[in-house]
Short mmCIF file of N, CA, C and O in Angstrom, two decimals:
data_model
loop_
_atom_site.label_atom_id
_atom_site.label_comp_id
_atom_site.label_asym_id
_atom_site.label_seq_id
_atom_site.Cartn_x
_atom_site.Cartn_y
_atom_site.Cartn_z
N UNK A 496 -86.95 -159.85 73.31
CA UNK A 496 -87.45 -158.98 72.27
C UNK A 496 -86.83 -159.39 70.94
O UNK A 496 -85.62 -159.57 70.88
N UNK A 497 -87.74 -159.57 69.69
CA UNK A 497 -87.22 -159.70 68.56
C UNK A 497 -86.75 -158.57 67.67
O UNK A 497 -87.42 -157.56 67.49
N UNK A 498 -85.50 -158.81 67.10
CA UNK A 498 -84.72 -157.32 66.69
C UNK A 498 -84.27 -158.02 65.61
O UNK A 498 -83.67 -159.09 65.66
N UNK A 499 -84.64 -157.26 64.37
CA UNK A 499 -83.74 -157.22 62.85
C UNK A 499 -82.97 -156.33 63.02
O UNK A 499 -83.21 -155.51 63.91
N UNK A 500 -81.88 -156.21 62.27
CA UNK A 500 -80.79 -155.12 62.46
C UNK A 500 -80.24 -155.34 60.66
O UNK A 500 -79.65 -156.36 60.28
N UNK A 501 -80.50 -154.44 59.97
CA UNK A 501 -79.49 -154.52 58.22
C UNK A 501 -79.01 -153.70 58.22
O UNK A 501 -79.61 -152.68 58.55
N UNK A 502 -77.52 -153.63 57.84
CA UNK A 502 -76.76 -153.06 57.29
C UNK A 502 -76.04 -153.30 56.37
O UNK A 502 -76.29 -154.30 55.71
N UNK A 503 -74.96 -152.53 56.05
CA UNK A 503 -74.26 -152.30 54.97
C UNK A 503 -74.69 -151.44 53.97
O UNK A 503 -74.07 -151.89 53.01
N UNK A 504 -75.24 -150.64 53.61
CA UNK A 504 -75.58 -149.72 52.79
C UNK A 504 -74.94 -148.26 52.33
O UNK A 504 -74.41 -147.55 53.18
N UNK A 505 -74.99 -147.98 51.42
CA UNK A 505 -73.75 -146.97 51.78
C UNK A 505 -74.23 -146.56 50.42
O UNK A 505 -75.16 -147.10 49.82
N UNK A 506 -73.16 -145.11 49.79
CA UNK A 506 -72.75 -145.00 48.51
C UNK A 506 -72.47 -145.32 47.61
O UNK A 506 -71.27 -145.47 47.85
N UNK A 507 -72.65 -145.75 46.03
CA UNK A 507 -71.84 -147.02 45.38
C UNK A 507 -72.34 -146.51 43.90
O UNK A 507 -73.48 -146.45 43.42
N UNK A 508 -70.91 -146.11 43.30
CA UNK A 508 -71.27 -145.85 41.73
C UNK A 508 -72.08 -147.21 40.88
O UNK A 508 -72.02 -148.36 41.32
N UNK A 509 -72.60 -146.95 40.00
CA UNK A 509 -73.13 -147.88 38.80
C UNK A 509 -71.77 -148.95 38.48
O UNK A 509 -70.64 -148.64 38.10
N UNK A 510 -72.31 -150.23 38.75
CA UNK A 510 -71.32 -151.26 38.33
C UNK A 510 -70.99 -152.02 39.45
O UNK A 510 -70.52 -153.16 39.50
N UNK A 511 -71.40 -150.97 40.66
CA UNK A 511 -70.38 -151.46 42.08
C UNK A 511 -70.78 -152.81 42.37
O UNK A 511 -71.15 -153.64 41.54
N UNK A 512 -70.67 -152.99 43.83
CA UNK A 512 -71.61 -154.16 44.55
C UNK A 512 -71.00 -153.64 46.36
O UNK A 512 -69.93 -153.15 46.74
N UNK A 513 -72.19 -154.02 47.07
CA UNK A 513 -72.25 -153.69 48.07
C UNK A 513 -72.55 -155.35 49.02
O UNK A 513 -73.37 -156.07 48.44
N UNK A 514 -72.08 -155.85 50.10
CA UNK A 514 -73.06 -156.63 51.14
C UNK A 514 -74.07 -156.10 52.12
O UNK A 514 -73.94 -155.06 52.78
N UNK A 515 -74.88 -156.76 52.13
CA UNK A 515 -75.73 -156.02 53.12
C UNK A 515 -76.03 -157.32 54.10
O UNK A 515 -75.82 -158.43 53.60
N UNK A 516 -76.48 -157.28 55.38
CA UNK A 516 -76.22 -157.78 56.92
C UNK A 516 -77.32 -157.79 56.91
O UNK A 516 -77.92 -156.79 56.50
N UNK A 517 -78.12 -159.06 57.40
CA UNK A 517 -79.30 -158.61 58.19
C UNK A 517 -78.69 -159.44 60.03
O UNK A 517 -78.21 -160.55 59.80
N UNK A 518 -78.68 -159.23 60.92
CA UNK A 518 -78.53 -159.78 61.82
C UNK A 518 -79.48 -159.54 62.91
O UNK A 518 -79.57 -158.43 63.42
N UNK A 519 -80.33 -160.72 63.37
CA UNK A 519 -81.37 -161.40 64.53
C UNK A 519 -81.04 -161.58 65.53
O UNK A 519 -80.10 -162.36 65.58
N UNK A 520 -81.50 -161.09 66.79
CA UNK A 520 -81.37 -161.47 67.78
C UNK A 520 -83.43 -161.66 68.52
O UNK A 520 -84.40 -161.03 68.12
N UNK A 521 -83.37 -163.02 69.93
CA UNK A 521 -84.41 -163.15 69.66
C UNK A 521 -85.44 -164.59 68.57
O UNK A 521 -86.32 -165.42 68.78
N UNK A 522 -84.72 -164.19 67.60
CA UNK A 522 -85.43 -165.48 66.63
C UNK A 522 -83.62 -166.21 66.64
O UNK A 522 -82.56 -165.86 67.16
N UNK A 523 -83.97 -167.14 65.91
CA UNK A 523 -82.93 -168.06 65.37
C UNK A 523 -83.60 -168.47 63.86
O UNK A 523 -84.74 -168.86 63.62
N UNK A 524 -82.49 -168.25 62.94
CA UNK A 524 -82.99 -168.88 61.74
C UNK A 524 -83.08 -170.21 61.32
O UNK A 524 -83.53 -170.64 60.26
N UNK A 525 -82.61 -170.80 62.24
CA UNK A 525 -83.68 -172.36 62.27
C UNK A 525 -84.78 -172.44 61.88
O UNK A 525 -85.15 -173.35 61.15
N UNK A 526 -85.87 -171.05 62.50
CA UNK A 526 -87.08 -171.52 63.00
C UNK A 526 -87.99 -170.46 61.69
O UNK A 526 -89.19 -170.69 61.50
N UNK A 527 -87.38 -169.54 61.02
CA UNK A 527 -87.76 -168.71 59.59
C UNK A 527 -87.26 -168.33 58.91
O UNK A 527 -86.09 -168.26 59.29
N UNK A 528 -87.38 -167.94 57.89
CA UNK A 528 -87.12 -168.04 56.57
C UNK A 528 -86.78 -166.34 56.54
O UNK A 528 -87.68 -165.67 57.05
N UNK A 529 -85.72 -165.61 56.07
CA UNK A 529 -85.46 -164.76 55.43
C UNK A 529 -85.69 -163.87 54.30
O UNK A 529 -85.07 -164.00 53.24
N UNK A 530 -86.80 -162.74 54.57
CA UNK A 530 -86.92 -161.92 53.17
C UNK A 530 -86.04 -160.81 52.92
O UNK A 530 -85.80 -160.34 54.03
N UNK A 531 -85.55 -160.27 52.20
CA UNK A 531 -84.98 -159.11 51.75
C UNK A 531 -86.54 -158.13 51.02
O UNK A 531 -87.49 -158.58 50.39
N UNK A 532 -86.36 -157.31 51.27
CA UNK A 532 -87.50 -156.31 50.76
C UNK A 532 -86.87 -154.90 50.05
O UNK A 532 -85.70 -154.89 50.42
N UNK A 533 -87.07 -153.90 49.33
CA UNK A 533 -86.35 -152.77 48.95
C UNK A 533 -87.73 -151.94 48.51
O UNK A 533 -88.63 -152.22 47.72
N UNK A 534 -87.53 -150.94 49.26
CA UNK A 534 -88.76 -149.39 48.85
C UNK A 534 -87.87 -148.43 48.62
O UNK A 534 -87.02 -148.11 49.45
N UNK A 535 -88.02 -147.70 47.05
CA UNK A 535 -87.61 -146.53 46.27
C UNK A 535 -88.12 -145.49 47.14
O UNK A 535 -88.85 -145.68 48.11
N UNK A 536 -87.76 -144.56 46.80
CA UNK A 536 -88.82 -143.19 47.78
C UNK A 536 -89.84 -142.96 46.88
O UNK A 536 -89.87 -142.90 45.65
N UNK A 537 -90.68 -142.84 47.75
CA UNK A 537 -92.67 -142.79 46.83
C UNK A 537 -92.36 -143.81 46.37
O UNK A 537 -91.24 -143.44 46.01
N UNK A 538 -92.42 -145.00 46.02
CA UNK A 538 -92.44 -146.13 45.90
C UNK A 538 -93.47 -147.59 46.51
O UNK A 538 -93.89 -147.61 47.67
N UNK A 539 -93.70 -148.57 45.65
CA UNK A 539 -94.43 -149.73 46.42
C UNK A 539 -92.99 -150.54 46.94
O UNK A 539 -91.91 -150.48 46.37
N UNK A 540 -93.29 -151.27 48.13
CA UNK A 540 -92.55 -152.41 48.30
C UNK A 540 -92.02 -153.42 47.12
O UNK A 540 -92.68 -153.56 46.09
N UNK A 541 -90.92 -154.05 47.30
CA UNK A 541 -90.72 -154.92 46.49
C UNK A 541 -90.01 -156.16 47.21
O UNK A 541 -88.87 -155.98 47.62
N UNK A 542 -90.72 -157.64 47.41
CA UNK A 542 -89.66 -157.87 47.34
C UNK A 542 -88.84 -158.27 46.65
O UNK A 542 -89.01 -158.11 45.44
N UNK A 543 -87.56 -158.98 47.13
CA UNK A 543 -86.02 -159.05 46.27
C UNK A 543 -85.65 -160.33 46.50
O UNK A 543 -85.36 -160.82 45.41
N UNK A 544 -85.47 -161.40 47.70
CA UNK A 544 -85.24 -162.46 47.63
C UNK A 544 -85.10 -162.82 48.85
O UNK A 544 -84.85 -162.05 49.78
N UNK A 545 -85.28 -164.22 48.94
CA UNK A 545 -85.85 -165.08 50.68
C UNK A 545 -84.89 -166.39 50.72
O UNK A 545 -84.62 -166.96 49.66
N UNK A 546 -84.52 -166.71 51.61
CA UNK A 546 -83.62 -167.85 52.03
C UNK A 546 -84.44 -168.38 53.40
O UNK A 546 -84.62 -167.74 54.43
N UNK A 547 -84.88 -169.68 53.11
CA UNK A 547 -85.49 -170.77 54.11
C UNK A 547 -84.38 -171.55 55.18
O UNK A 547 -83.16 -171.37 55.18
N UNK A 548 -84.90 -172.14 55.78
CA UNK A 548 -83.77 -172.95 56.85
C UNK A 548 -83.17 -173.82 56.74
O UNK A 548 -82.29 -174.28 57.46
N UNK A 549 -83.84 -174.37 55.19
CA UNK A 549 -83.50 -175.28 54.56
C UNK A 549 -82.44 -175.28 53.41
O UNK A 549 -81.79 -176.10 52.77
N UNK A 550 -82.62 -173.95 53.50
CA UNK A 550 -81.42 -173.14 52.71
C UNK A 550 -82.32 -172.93 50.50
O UNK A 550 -81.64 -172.82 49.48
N UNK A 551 -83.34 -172.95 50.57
CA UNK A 551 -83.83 -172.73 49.86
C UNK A 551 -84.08 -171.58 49.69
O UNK A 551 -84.78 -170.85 50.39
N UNK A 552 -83.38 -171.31 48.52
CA UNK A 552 -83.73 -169.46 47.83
C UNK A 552 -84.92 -169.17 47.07
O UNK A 552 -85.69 -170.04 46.66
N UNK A 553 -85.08 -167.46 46.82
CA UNK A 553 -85.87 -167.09 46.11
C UNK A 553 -85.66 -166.02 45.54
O UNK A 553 -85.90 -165.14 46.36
N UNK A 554 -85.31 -165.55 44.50
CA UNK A 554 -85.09 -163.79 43.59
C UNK A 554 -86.25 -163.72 43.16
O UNK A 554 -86.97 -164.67 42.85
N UNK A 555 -86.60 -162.14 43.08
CA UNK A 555 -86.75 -161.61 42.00
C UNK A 555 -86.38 -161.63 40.38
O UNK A 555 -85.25 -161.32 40.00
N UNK A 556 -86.96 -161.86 39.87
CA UNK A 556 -86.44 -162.06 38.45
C UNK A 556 -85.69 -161.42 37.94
O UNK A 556 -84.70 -161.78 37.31
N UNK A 557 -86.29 -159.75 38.28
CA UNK A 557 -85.50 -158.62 37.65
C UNK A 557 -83.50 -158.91 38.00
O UNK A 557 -82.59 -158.90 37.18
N UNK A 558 -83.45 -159.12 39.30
CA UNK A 558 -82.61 -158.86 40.01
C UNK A 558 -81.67 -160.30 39.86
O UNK A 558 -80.44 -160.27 39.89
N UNK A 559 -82.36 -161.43 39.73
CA UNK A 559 -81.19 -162.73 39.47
C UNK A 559 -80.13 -162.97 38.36
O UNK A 559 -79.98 -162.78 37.15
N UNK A 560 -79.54 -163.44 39.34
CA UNK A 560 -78.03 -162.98 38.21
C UNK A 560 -77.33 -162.07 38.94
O UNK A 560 -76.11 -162.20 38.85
N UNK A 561 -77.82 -160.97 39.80
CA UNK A 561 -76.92 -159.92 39.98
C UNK A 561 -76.91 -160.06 41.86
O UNK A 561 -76.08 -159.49 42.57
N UNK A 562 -77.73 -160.72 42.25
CA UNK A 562 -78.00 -160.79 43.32
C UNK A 562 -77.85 -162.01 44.45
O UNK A 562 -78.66 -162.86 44.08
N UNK A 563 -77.25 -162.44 45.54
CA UNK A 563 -77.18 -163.24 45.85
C UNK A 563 -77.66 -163.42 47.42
O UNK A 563 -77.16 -162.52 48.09
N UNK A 564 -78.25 -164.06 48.00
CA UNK A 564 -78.35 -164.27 49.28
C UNK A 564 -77.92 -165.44 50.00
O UNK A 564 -77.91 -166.47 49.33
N UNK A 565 -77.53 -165.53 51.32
CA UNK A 565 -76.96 -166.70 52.15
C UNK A 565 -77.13 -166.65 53.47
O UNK A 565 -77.56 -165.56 53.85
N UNK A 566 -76.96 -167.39 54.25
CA UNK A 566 -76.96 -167.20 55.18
C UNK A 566 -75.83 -167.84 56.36
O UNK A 566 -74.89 -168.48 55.88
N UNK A 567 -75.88 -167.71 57.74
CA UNK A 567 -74.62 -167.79 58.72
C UNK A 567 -75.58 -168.66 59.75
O UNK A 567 -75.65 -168.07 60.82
N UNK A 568 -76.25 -169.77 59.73
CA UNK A 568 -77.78 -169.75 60.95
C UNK A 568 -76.54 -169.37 62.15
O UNK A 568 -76.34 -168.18 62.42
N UNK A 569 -75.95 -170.15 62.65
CA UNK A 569 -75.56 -169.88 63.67
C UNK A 569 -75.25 -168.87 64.36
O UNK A 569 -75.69 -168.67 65.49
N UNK A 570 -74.17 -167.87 63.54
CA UNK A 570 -74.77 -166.62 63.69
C UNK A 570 -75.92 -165.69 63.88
O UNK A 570 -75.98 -164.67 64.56
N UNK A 571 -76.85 -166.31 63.09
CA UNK A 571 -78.49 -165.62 62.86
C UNK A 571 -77.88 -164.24 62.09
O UNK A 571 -78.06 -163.13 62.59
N UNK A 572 -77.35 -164.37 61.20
CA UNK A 572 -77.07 -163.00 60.40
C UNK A 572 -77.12 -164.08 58.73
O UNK A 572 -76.60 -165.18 58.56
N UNK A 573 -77.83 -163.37 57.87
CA UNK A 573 -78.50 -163.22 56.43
C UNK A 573 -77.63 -161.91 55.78
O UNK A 573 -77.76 -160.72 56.08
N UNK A 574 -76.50 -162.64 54.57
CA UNK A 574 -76.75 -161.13 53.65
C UNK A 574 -77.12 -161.52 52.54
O UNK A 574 -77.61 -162.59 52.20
N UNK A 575 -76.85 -160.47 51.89
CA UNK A 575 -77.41 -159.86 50.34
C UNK A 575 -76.45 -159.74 49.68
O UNK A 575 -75.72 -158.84 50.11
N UNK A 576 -76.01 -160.36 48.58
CA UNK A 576 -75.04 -159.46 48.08
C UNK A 576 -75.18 -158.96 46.55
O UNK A 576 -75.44 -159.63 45.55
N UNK A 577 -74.96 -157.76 46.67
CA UNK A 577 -76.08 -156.82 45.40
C UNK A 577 -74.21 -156.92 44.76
O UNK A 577 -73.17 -156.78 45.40
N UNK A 578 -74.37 -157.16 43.54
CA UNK A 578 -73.47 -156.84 42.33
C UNK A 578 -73.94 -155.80 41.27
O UNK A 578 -75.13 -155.59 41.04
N UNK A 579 -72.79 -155.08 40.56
CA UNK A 579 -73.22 -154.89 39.14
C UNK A 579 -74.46 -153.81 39.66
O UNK A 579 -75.54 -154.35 39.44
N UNK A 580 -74.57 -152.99 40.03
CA UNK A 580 -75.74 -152.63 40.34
C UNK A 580 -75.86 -151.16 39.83
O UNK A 580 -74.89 -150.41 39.88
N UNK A 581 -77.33 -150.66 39.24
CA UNK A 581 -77.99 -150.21 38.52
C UNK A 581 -78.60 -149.05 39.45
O UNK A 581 -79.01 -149.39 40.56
N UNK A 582 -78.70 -147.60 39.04
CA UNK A 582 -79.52 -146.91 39.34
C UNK A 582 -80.64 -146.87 40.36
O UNK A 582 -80.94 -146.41 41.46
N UNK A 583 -81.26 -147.90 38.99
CA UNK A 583 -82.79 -148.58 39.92
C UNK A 583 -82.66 -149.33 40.93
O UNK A 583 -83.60 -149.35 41.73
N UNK A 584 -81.50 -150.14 41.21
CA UNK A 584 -81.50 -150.94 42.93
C UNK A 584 -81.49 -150.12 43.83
O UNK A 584 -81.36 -150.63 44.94
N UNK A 585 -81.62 -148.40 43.80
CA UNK A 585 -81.37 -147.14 44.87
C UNK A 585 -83.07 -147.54 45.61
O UNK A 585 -84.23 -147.62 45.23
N UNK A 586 -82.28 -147.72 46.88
CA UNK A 586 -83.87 -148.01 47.62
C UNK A 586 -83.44 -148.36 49.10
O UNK A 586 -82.24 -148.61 49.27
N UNK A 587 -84.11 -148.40 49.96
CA UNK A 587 -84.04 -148.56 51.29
C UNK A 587 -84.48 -149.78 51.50
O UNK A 587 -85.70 -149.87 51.63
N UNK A 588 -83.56 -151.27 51.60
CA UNK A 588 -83.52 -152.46 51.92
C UNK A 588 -83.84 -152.81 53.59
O UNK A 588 -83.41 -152.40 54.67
N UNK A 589 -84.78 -153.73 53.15
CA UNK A 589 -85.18 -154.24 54.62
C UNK A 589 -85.14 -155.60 55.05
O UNK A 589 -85.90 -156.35 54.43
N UNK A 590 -84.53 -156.06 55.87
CA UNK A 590 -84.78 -157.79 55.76
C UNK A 590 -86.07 -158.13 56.84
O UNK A 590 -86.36 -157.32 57.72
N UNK A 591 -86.76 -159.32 56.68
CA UNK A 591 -87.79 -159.32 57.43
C UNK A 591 -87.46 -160.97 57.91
O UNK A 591 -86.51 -161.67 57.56
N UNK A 592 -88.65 -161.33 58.89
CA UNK A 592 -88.32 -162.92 59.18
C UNK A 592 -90.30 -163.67 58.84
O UNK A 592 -91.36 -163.36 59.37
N UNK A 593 -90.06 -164.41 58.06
CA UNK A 593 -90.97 -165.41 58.00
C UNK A 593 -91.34 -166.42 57.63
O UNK A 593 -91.14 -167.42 58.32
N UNK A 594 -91.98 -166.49 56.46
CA UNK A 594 -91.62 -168.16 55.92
C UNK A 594 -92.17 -167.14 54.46
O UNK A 594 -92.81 -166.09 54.35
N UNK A 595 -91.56 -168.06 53.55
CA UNK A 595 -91.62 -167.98 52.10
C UNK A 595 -91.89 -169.06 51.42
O UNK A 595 -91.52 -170.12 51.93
N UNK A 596 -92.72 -169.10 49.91
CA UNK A 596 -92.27 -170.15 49.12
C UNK A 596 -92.64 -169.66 47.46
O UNK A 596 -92.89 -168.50 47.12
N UNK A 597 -92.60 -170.62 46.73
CA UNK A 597 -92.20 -170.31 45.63
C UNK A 597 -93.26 -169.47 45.04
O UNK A 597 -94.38 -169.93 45.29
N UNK A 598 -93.29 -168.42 44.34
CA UNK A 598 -94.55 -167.44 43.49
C UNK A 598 -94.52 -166.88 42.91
O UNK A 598 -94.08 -165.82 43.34
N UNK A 599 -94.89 -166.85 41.37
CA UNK A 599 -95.00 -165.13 40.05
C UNK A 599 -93.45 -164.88 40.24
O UNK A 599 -92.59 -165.73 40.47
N UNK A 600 -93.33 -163.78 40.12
CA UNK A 600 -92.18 -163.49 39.38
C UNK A 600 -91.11 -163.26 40.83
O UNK A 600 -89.96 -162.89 40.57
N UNK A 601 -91.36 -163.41 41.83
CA UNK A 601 -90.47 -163.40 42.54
C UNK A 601 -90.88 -164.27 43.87
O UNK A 601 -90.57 -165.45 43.70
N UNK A 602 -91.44 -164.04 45.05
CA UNK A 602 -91.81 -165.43 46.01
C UNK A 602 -93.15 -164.82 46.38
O UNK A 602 -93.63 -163.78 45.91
N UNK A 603 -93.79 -165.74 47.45
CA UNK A 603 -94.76 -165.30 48.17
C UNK A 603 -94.70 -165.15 49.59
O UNK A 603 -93.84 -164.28 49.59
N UNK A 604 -94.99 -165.35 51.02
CA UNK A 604 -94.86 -165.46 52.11
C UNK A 604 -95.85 -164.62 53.19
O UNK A 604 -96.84 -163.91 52.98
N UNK A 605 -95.10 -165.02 54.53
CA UNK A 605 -96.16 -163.64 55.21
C UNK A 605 -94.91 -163.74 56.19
O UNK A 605 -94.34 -164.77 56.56
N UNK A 606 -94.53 -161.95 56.65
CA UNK A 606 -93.33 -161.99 57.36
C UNK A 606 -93.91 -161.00 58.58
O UNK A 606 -94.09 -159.81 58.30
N UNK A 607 -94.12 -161.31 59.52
CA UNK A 607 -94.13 -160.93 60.37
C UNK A 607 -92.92 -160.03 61.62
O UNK A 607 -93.27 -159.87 62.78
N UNK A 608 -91.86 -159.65 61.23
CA UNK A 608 -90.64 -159.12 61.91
C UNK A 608 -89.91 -158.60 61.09
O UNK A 608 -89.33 -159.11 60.13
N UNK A 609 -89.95 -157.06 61.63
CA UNK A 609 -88.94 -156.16 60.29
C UNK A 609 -88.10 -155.47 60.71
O UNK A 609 -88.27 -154.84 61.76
N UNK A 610 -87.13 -155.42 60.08
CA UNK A 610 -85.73 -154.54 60.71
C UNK A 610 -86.40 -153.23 60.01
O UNK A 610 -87.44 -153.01 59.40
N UNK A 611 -85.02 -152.30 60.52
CA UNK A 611 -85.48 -150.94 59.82
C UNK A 611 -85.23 -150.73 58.58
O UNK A 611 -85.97 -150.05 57.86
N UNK A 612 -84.10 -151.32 58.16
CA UNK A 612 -83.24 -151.08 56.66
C UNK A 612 -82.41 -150.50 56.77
O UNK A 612 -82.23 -150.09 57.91
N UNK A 613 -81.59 -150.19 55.94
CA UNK A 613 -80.77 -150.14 54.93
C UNK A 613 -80.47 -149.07 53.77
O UNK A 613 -80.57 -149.71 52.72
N UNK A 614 -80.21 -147.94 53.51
CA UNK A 614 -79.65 -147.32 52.50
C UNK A 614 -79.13 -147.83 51.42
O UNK A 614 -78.21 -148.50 51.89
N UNK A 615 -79.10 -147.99 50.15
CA UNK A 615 -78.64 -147.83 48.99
C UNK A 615 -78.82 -147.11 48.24
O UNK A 615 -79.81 -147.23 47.52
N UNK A 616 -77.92 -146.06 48.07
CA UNK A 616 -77.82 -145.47 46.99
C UNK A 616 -76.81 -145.84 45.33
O UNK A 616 -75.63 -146.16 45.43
N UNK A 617 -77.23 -145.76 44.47
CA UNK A 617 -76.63 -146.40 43.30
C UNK A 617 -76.47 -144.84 42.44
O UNK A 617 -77.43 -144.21 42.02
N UNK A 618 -75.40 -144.53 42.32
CA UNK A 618 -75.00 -142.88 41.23
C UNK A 618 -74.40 -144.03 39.77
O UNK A 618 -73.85 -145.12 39.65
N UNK A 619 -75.02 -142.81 38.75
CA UNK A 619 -74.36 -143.17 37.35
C UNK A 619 -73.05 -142.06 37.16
O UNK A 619 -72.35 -142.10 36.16
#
């Protein structure tokens, strides 16, 4: 059975920075590419940024600079690591598995496998 699992999410005043976990079991990230995703409440999807096997990244525009992703393949665990962070990063993060590549203001892809997410809350 294929299982996303993200964590790290938590509480975190304006300025903070948090890591967030995505860890796979099931796939191996050899074989796909890593999205990060984040939904506000009542909100559209967004995504935030993708790491390939090749180790090729992708941000969001809004968010580069403050944002970083990497990965562990061997492990099969992907984080995030949100810096400096703003109000507006308050959203329920999801990592997904598929393939990505470069597009508009942040990537394109089609991800087929989704963890549940992630909590972030960001207080001023």
């Amino acid at each position: 059975e294929v299982q996303l699992q993200a964590s790290g999410g938590g509480l975190v005043q304006a300025g903070g920075y948090l890591t967030l976990s995505c860890a796979a079991s099931g796939i191996t990230f050899d074989d796909y590419a890593i999205g990060w995703f984040r939904q506000a409440s009542g909100k559209e999807t967004e995504a935030v940024s993708c790491i390939r096997s090749d180790g090729t990244t992708y941000y969001k525009d809004s968010v580069k600079g403050r944002i970083t992703i990497s990965s562990d393949n061997a492990a099969n665990t992907v984080y995030l690591q949100l810096n400096s962070l703003r109000p507006e990063d308050t959203a329920v993060y999801f990592c997904a598995a598929g393939f990505c590549i470069a597009g508009g203001s942040s990537f394109d892809g089609a991800f087929g496998f989704w963890g549940q997410g992630t909590q972030v809350t960001v207080s001023s």
